[in-house]
Coordinates of C-alpha atoms in Angstrom, one line a residue:
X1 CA 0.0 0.0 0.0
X2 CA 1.1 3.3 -0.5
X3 CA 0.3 6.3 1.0
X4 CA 1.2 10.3 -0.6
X5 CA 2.0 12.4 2.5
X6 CA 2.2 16.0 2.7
X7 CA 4.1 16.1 5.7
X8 CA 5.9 13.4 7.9
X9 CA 3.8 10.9 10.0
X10 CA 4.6 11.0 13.4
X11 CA 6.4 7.5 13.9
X12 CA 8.8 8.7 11.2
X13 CA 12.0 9.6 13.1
X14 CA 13.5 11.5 10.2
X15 CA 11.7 12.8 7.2
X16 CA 13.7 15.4 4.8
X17 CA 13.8 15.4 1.1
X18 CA 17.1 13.3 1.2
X19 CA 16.4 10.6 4.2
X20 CA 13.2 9.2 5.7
X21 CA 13.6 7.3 8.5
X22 CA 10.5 5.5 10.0
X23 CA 9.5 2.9 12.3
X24 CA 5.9 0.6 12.9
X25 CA 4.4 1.0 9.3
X26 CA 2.2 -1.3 8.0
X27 CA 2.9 0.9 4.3
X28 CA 5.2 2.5 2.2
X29 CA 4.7 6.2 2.5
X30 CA 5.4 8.3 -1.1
X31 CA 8.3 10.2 -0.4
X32 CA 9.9 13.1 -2.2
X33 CA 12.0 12.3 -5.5
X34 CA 14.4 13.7 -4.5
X35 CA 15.0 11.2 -1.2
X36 CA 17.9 9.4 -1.5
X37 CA 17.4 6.9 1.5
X38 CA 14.7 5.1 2.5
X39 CA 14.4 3.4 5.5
X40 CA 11.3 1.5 6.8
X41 CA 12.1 -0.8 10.0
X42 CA 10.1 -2.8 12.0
X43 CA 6.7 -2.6 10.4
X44 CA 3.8 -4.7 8.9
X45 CA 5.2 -4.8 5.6
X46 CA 3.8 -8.0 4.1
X47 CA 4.7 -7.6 0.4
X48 CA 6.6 -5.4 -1.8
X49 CA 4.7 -4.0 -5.2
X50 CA 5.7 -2.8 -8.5
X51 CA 4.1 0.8 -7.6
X52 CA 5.6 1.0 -4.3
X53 CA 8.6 2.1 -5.1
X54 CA 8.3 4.0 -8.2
X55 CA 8.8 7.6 -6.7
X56 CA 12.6 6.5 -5.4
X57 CA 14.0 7.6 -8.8
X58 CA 16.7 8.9 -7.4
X59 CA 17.8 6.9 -4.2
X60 CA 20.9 4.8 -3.4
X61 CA 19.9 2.9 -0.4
X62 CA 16.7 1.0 0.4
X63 CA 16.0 -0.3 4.3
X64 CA 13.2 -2.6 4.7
X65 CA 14.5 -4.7 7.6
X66 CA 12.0 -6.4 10.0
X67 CA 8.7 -6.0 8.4
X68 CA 7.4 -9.4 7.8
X69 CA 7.7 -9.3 4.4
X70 CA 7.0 -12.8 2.2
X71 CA 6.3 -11.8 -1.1
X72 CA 8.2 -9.8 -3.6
X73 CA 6.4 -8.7 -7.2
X74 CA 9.1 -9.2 -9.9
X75 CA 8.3 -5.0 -11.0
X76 CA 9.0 -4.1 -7.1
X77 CA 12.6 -2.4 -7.7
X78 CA 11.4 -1.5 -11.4
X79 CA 13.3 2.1 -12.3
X80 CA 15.7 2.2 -9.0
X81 CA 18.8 2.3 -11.5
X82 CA 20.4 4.1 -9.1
X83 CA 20.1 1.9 -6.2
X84 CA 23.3 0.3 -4.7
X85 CA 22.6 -0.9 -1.3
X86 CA 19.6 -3.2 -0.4
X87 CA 18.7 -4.6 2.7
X88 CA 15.7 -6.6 2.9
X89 CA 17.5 -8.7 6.1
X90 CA 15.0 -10.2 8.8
X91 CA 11.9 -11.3 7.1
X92 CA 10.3 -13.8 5.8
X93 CA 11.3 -13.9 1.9
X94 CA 11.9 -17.5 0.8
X95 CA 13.8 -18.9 -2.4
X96 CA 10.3 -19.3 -4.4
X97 CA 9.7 -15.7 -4.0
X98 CA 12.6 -14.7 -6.2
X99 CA 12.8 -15.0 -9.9
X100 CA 15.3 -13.7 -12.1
X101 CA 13.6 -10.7 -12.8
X102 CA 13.3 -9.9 -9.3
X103 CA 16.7 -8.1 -9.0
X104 CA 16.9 -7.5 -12.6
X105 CA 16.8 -3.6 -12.7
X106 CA 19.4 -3.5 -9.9
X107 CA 22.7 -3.1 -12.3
X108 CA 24.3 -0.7 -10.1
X109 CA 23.5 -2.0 -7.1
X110 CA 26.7 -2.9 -4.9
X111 CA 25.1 -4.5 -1.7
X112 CA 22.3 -7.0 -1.2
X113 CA 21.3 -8.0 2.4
X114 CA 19.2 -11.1 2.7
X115 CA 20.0 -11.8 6.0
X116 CA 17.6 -13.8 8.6
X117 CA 15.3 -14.9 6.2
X118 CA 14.2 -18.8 4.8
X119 CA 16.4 -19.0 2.1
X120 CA 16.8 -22.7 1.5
X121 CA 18.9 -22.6 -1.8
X122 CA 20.7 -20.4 -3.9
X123 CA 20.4 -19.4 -7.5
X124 CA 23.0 -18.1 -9.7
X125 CA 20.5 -16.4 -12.1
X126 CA 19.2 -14.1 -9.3
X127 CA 22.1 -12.4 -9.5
X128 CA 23.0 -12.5 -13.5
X129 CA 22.8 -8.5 -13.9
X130 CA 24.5 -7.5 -11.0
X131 CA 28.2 -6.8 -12.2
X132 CA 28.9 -4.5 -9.5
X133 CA 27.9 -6.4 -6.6
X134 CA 30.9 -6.6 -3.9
X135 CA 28.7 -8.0 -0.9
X136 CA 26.0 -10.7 -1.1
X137 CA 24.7 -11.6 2.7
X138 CA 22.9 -14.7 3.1
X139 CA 23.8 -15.5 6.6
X140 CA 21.2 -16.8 9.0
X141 CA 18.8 -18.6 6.2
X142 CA 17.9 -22.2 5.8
X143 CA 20.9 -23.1 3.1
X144 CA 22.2 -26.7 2.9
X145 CA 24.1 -27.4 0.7
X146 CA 26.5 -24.7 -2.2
X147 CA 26.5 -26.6 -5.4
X148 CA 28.8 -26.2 -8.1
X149 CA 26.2 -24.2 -9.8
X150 CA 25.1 -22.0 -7.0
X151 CA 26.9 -18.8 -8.8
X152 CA 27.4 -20.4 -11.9
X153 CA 25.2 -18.1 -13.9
X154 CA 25.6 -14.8 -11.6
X155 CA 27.7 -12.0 -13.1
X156 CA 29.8 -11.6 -9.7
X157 CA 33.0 -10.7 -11.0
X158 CA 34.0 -7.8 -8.9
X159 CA 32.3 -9.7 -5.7
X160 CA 34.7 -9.1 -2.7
X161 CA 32.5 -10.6 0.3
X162 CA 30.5 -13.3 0.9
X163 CA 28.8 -14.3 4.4
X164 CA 27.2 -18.0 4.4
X165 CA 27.5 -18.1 7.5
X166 CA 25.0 -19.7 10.2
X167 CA 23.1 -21.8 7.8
X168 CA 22.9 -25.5 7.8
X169 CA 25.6 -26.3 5.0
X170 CA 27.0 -29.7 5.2
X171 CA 28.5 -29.9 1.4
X172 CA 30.6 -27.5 -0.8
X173 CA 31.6 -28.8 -4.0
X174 CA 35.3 -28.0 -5.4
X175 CA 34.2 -25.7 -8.0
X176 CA 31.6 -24.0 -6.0
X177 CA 33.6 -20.6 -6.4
X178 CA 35.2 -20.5 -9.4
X179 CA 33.0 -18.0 -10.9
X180 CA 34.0 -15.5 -8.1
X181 CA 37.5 -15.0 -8.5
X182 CA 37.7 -11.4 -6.5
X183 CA 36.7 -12.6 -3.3
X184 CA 38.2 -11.9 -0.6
X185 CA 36.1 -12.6 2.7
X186 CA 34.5 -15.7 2.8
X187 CA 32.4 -16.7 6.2
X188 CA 31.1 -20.4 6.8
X189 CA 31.0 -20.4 10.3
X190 CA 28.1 -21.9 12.6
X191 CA 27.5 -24.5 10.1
X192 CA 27.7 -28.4 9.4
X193 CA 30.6 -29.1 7.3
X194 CA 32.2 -32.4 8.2
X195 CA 33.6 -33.3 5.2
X196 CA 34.6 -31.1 2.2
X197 CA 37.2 -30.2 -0.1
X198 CA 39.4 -27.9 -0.8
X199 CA 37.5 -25.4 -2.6
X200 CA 39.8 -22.2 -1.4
X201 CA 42.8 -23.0 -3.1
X202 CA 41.9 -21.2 -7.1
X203 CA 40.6 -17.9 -4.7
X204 CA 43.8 -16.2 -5.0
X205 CA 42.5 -12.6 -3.5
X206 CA 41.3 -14.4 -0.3
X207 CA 42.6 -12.8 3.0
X208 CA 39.9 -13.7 5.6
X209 CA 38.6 -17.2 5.6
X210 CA 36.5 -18.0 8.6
X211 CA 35.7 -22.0 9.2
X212 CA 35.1 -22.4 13.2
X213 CA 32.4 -24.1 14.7
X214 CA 31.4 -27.0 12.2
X215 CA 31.3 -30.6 12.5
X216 CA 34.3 -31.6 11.5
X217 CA 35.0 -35.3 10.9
X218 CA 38.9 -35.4 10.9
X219 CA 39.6 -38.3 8.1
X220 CA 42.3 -38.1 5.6
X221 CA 39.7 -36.5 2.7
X222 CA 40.2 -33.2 4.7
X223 CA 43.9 -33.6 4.4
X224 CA 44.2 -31.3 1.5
X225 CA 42.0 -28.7 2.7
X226 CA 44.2 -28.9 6.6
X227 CA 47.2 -28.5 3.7
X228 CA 46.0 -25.5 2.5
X229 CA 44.8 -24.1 5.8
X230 CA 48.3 -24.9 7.3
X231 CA 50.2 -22.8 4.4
X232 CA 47.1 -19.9 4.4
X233 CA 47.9 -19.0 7.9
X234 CA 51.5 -19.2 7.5
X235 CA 51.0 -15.8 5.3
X236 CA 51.2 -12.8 7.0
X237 CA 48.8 -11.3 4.6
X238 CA 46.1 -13.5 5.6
X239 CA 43.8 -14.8 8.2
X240 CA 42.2 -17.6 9.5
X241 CA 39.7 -16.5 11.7
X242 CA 39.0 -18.7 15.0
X243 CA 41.4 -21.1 13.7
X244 CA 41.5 -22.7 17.5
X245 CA 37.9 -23.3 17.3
X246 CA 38.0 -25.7 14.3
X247 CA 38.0 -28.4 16.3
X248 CA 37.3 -31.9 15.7
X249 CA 33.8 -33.6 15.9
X250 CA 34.6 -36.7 15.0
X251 CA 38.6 -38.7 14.3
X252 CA 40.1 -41.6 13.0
X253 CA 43.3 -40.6 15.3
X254 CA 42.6 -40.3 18.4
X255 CA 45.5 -37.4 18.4
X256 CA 44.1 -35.3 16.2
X257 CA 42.1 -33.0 17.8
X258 CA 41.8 -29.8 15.3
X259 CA 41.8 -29.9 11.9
X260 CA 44.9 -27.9 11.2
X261 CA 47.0 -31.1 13.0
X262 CA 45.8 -33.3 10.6
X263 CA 49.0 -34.6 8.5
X264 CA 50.0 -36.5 6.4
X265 CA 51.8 -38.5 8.7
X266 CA 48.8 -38.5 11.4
X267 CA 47.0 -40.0 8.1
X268 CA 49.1 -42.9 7.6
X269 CA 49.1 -43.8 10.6
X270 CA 45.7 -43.3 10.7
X271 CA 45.3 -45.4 7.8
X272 CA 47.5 -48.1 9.3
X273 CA 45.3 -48.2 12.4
X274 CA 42.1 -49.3 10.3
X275 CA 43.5 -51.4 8.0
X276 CA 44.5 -52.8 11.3
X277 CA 41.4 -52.8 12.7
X278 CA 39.9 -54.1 9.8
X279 CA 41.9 -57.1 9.4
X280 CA 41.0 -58.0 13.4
X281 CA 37.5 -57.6 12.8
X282 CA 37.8 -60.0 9.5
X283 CA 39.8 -62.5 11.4
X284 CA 37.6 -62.5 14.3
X285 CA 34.8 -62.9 12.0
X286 CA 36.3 -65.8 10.5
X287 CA 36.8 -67.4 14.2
X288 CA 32.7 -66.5 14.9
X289 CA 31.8 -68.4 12.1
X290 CA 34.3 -71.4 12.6
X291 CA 33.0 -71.6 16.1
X292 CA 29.3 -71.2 15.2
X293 CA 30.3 -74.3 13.0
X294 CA 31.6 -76.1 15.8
X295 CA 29.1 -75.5 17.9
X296 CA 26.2 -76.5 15.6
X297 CA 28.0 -79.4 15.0
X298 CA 28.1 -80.4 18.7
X299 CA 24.7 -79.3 18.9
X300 CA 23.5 -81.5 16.1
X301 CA 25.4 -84.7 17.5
X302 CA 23.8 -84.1 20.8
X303 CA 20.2 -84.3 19.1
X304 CA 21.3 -87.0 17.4
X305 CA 22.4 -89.3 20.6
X306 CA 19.1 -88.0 22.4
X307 CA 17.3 -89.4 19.6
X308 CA 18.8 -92.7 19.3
X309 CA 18.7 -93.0 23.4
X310 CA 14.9 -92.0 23.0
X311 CA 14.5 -94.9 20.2
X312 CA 16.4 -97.4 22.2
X313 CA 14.0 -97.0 25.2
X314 CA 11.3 -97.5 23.4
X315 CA 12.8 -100.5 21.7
X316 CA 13.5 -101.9 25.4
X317 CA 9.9 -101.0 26.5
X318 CA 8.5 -102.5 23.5
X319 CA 10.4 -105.7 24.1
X320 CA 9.6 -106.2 27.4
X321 CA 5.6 -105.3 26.9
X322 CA 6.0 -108.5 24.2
X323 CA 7.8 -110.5 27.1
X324 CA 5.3 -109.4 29.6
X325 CA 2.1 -110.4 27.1
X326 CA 3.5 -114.2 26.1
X327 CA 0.7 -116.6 26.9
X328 CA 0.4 -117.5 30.6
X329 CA -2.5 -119.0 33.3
X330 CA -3.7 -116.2 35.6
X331 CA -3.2 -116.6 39.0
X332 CA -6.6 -116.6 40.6
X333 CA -5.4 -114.8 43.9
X334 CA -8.5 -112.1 43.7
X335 CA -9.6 -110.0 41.5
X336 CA -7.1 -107.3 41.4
X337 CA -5.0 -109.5 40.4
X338 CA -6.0 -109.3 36.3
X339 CA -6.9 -106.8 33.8
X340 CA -10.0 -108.6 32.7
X341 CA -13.2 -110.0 34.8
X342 CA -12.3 -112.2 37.8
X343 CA -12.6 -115.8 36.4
X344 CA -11.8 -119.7 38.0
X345 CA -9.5 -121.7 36.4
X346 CA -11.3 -124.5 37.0
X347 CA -14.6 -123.6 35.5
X348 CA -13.2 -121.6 32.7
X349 CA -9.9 -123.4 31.9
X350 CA -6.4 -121.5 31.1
X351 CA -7.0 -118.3 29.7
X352 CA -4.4 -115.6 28.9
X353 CA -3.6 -112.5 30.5
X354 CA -0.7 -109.7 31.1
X355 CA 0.8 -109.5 34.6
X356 CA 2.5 -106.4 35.6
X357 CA 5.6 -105.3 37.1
X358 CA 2.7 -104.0 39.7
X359 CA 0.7 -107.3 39.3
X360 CA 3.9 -109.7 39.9
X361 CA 4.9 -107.5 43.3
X362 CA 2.0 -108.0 44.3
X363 CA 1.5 -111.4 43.9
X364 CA 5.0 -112.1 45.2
X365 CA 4.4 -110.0 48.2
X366 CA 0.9 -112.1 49.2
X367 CA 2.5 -115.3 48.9
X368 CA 5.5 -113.8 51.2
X369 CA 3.3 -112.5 53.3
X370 CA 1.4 -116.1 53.9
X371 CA -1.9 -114.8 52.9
X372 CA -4.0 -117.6 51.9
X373 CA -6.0 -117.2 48.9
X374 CA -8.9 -119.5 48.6
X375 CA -9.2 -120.7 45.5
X376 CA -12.9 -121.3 45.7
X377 CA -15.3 -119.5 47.7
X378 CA -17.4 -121.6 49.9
X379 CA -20.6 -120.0 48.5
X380 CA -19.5 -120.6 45.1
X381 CA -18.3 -124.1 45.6
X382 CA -21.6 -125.6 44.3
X383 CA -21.5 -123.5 40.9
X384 CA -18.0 -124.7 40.7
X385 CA -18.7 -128.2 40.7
X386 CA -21.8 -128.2 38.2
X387 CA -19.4 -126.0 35.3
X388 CA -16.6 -129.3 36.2
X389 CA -19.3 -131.7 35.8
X390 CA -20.4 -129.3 32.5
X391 CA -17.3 -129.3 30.9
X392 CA -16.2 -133.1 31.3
X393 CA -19.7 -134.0 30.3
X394 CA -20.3 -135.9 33.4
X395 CA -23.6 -136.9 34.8
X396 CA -23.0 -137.3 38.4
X397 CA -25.5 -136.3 41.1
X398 CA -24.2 -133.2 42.6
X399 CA -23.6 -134.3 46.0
X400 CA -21.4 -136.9 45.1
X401 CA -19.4 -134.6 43.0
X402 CA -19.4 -132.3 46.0
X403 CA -18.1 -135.6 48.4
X404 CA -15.5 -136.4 45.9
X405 CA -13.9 -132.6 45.3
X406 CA -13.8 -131.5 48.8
X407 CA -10.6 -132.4 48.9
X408 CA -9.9 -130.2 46.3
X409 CA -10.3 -126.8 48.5
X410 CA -6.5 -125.8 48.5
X411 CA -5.8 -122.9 50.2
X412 CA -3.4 -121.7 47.9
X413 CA -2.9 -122.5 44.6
X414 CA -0.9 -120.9 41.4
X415 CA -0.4 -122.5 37.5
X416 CA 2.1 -121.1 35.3
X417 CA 1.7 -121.8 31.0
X418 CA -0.5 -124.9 32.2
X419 CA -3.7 -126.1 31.0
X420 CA -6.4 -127.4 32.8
X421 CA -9.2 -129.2 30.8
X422 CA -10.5 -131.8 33.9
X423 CA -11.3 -132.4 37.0
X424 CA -8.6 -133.6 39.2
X425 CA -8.9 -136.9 41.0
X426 CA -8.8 -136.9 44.6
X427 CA -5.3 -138.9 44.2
X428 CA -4.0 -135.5 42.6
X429 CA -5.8 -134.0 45.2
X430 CA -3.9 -135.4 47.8
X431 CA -0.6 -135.2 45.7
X432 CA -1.4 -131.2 45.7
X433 CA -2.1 -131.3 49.5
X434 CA 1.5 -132.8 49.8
X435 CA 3.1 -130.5 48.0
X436 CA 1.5 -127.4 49.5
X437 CA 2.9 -129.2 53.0
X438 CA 6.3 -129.1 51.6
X439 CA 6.0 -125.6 50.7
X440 CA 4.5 -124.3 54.2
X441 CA 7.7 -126.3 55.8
X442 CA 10.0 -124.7 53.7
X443 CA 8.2 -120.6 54.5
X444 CA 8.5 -121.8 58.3
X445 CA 12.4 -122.4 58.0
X446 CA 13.1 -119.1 56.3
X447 CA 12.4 -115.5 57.6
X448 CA 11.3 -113.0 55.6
X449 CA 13.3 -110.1 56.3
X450 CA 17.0 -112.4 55.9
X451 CA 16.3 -114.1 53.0
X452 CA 12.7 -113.1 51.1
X453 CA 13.3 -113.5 47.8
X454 CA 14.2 -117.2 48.7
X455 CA 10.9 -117.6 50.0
X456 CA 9.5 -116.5 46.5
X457 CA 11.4 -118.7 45.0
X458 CA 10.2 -121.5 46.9
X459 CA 6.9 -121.0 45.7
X460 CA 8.4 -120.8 42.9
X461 CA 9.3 -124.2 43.2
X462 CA 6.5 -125.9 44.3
X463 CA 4.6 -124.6 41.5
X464 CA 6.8 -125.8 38.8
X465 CA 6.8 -129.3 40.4
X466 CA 3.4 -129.4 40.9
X467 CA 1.9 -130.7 36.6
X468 CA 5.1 -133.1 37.6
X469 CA 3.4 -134.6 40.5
X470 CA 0.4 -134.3 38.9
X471 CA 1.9 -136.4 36.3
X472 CA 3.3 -139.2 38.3
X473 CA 0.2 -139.6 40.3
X474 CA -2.0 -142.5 39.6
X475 CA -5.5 -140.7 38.6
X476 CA -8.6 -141.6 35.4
X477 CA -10.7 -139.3 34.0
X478 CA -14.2 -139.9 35.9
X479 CA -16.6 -141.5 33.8

């Protein structure tokens, strides 16, 4: 917006026909023609326009600092070919907001301020018509990176200083200022170079170089720039400003501690401590792996023997369930004494049936234990008898049968792999009677707690003599 006055507004400190000076506007006030400064600080300037302006015809420097402003028209400095300082520092201008007409007019203009502002790159053509320039501030922007290119098109011969400092530059390229061959005041402080070359070395009107506070990552690809530092501040006619604050971030020598001690023979030996270290990493990579190798190996054979121990059990277990299950005669103790229903070997004959571990302790343990098991109940004794007389196809009157097997009531009694398919005789009867009398004789000789497995095995024996006697003993087959 502008505004013509006919007299100067009261915020204004100085308002002649050759300087206005004013403070807090939210415009640009007309001023005379014949102004030659105009200086506008700390106001609401938002943008620039092409008419703004148009009444400086005749002024050399232009202040706009501190306004806010984010927008410039590319007509804004149309007609000020007399202007030669600029400062537009402190706003809000970005790099989209300038085109290379912006500055186009400016051919005599000698110093541009764009200080504090969001600059994030730079542009060579901005700057194409300004042959005169000899200071370009861009200190305190966004800026990242200076390419090759960043000046490539800009007419800058006769540009003496150049202030990139307190940006966020972490890469120069080596030809970044070959275009600007009069410099001679360079500032890169307050940024992030850690790794650059030596782009300072064609600049042969350089006197003031200033590098300090940067991230510097001492390796051996800054030794030629620490070359050329070393030699640039051996000249009395130049100067390396804050050269003891170019310290190092970062080393590969843990001696090196600025970047002007980097040498060549700090390099090598630099260069002999990694291949150093690399070797020792390789070879103890190689002993990992060879003892991950062994180690799996060990690992594997260990499975492997837990695997064969596991089959081999089972083998063992399987075997002795086929033992265990070989055809045998229950032994009618009780009832607990079988898997299946409670039968009499008398009435049903030999049947089959697994025993145990459990089973044989048991067993073992009644007849140590001189528990007598009857082999027929007295209630049952009757039913017993008629299935005997059933199965050998007898006829005979029930209390004859029951006269002739009462001798028959053992006590005890135990058949291993035998078969009974008849009645005994009362002469077998008596033979079993005998032997049961040899066995009681022996179990009262012998104590249980000295000697009890030889009491099993007693039994043991009387049972396996017992189809003998059975044999040698004079009995028929009841008709």
């Amino acid at each position: 917006m502008i505004q013509v006055i006919t007299s100067c507004p009261s915020s204004c400190v100085v308002c002649s026909e050759d300087i206005t000076l004013c403070q807090g506007l939210t415009y640009i006030l007309a001023v005379p023609a014949s102004t030659k400064a105009l200086i506008i600080m700390d106001g609401n300037i938002t943008s620039v326009e092409g008419f703004n302006l148009s009444f400086l015809l005749n002024a050399t420097l232009l202040r706009l600092s501190a306004n806010g402003i984010t927008t410039i028209r590319d007509d804004a400095f149309l007609g000020l070919r007399t202007l030669k300082t600029l400062f537009l520092d402190q706003n809000q201008i970005s790099s989209s907001s300038i085109t290379y007409s912006t500055f186009h007019e400016l051919q005599n203009l000698q110093v541009l301020v764009l200080s504090n502002n969001i600059l994030n790159s730079i542009h060579g053509i901005w700057f194409k018509n300004m042959k005169y320039l000899i200071r370009l501030n861009l200190n305190g922007n966004q800026l990242t990176s200076i390419m090759g290119d960043s000046f490539k098109m800009a007419n800058l011969g006769k540009l003496r200083i150049l202030d990139l400092s307190n940006n966020f530059i972490n890469s120069i390229e080596k030809r970044t200022f070959h275009g600007l061959s009069q410099l001679m005041e360079i500032d890169l402080s307050r940024n992030r170079l850690a790794v650059i070359p030596d782009a300072f070395s064609p600049l042969s009107e350089l006197n003031l170089l200033n590098l300090d506070q940067n991230w510097w990552n001492c390796t051996c690809q800054l030794y030629d720039l620490a070359s050329f530092l070393r030699k640039y501040t051996n000249s009395s006619s130049r100067t390396l400003r804050n050269a003891d604050n170019m310290n190092c971030r970062a080393s590969e020598n843990p001696s090196v501690i600025n970047l002007l001690e980097l040498t060549e023979v700090n390099c090598n030996s630099a260069l002999k401590h990694l291949s150093g270290v690399i070797k020792t990493k390789r070879r103890n990579y190689g002993q990992d792996i060879a003892l991950v190798a062994i180690f799996s190996f060990l690992g594997g054979v260990g499975l492997m023997c837990l695997v064969l121990a596991f089959c081999n059990r089972k083998l063992r277990y399987g075997k002795a369930n086929e033992h265990s299950s070989e055809n045998c005669c229950c032994r009618t103790l009780d009832e607990s004494q079988c898997g299946h229903e409670p039968r009499n070997y008398l009435t049903k004959g030999c049947y089959n049936c697994h025993l145990t571990q459990e089973k044989d302790i048991k067993v073992m343990s009644m007849l140590g234990s001189g528990r007598e098991m009857p082999l027929l109940q007295e209630n049952g004794h009757q039913e017993t008898v008629k299935a005997v007389s059933k199965c050998t196809d007898l006829k005979v009157p029930f209390r004859s049968t029951e006269k002739q097997n009462e001798q028959m009531k053992n006590d005890h009694f135990l058949c291993f792999n035998c078969r009974l398919q008849q009645s005994y005789p009362q002469e077998s009867a008596g033979n079993i009677a005998k032997m049961y009398d040899r066995y009681m004789s022996y179990k009262k000789q012998l104590t249980v707690r000295t000697l009890p497995k030889v009491e099993v095995l007693c039994g043991f024996w009387a049972v396996w003599h017992l189809p003998y006697s059975l044999e040698s003993g004079n009995h028929t087959t009841p008709q």
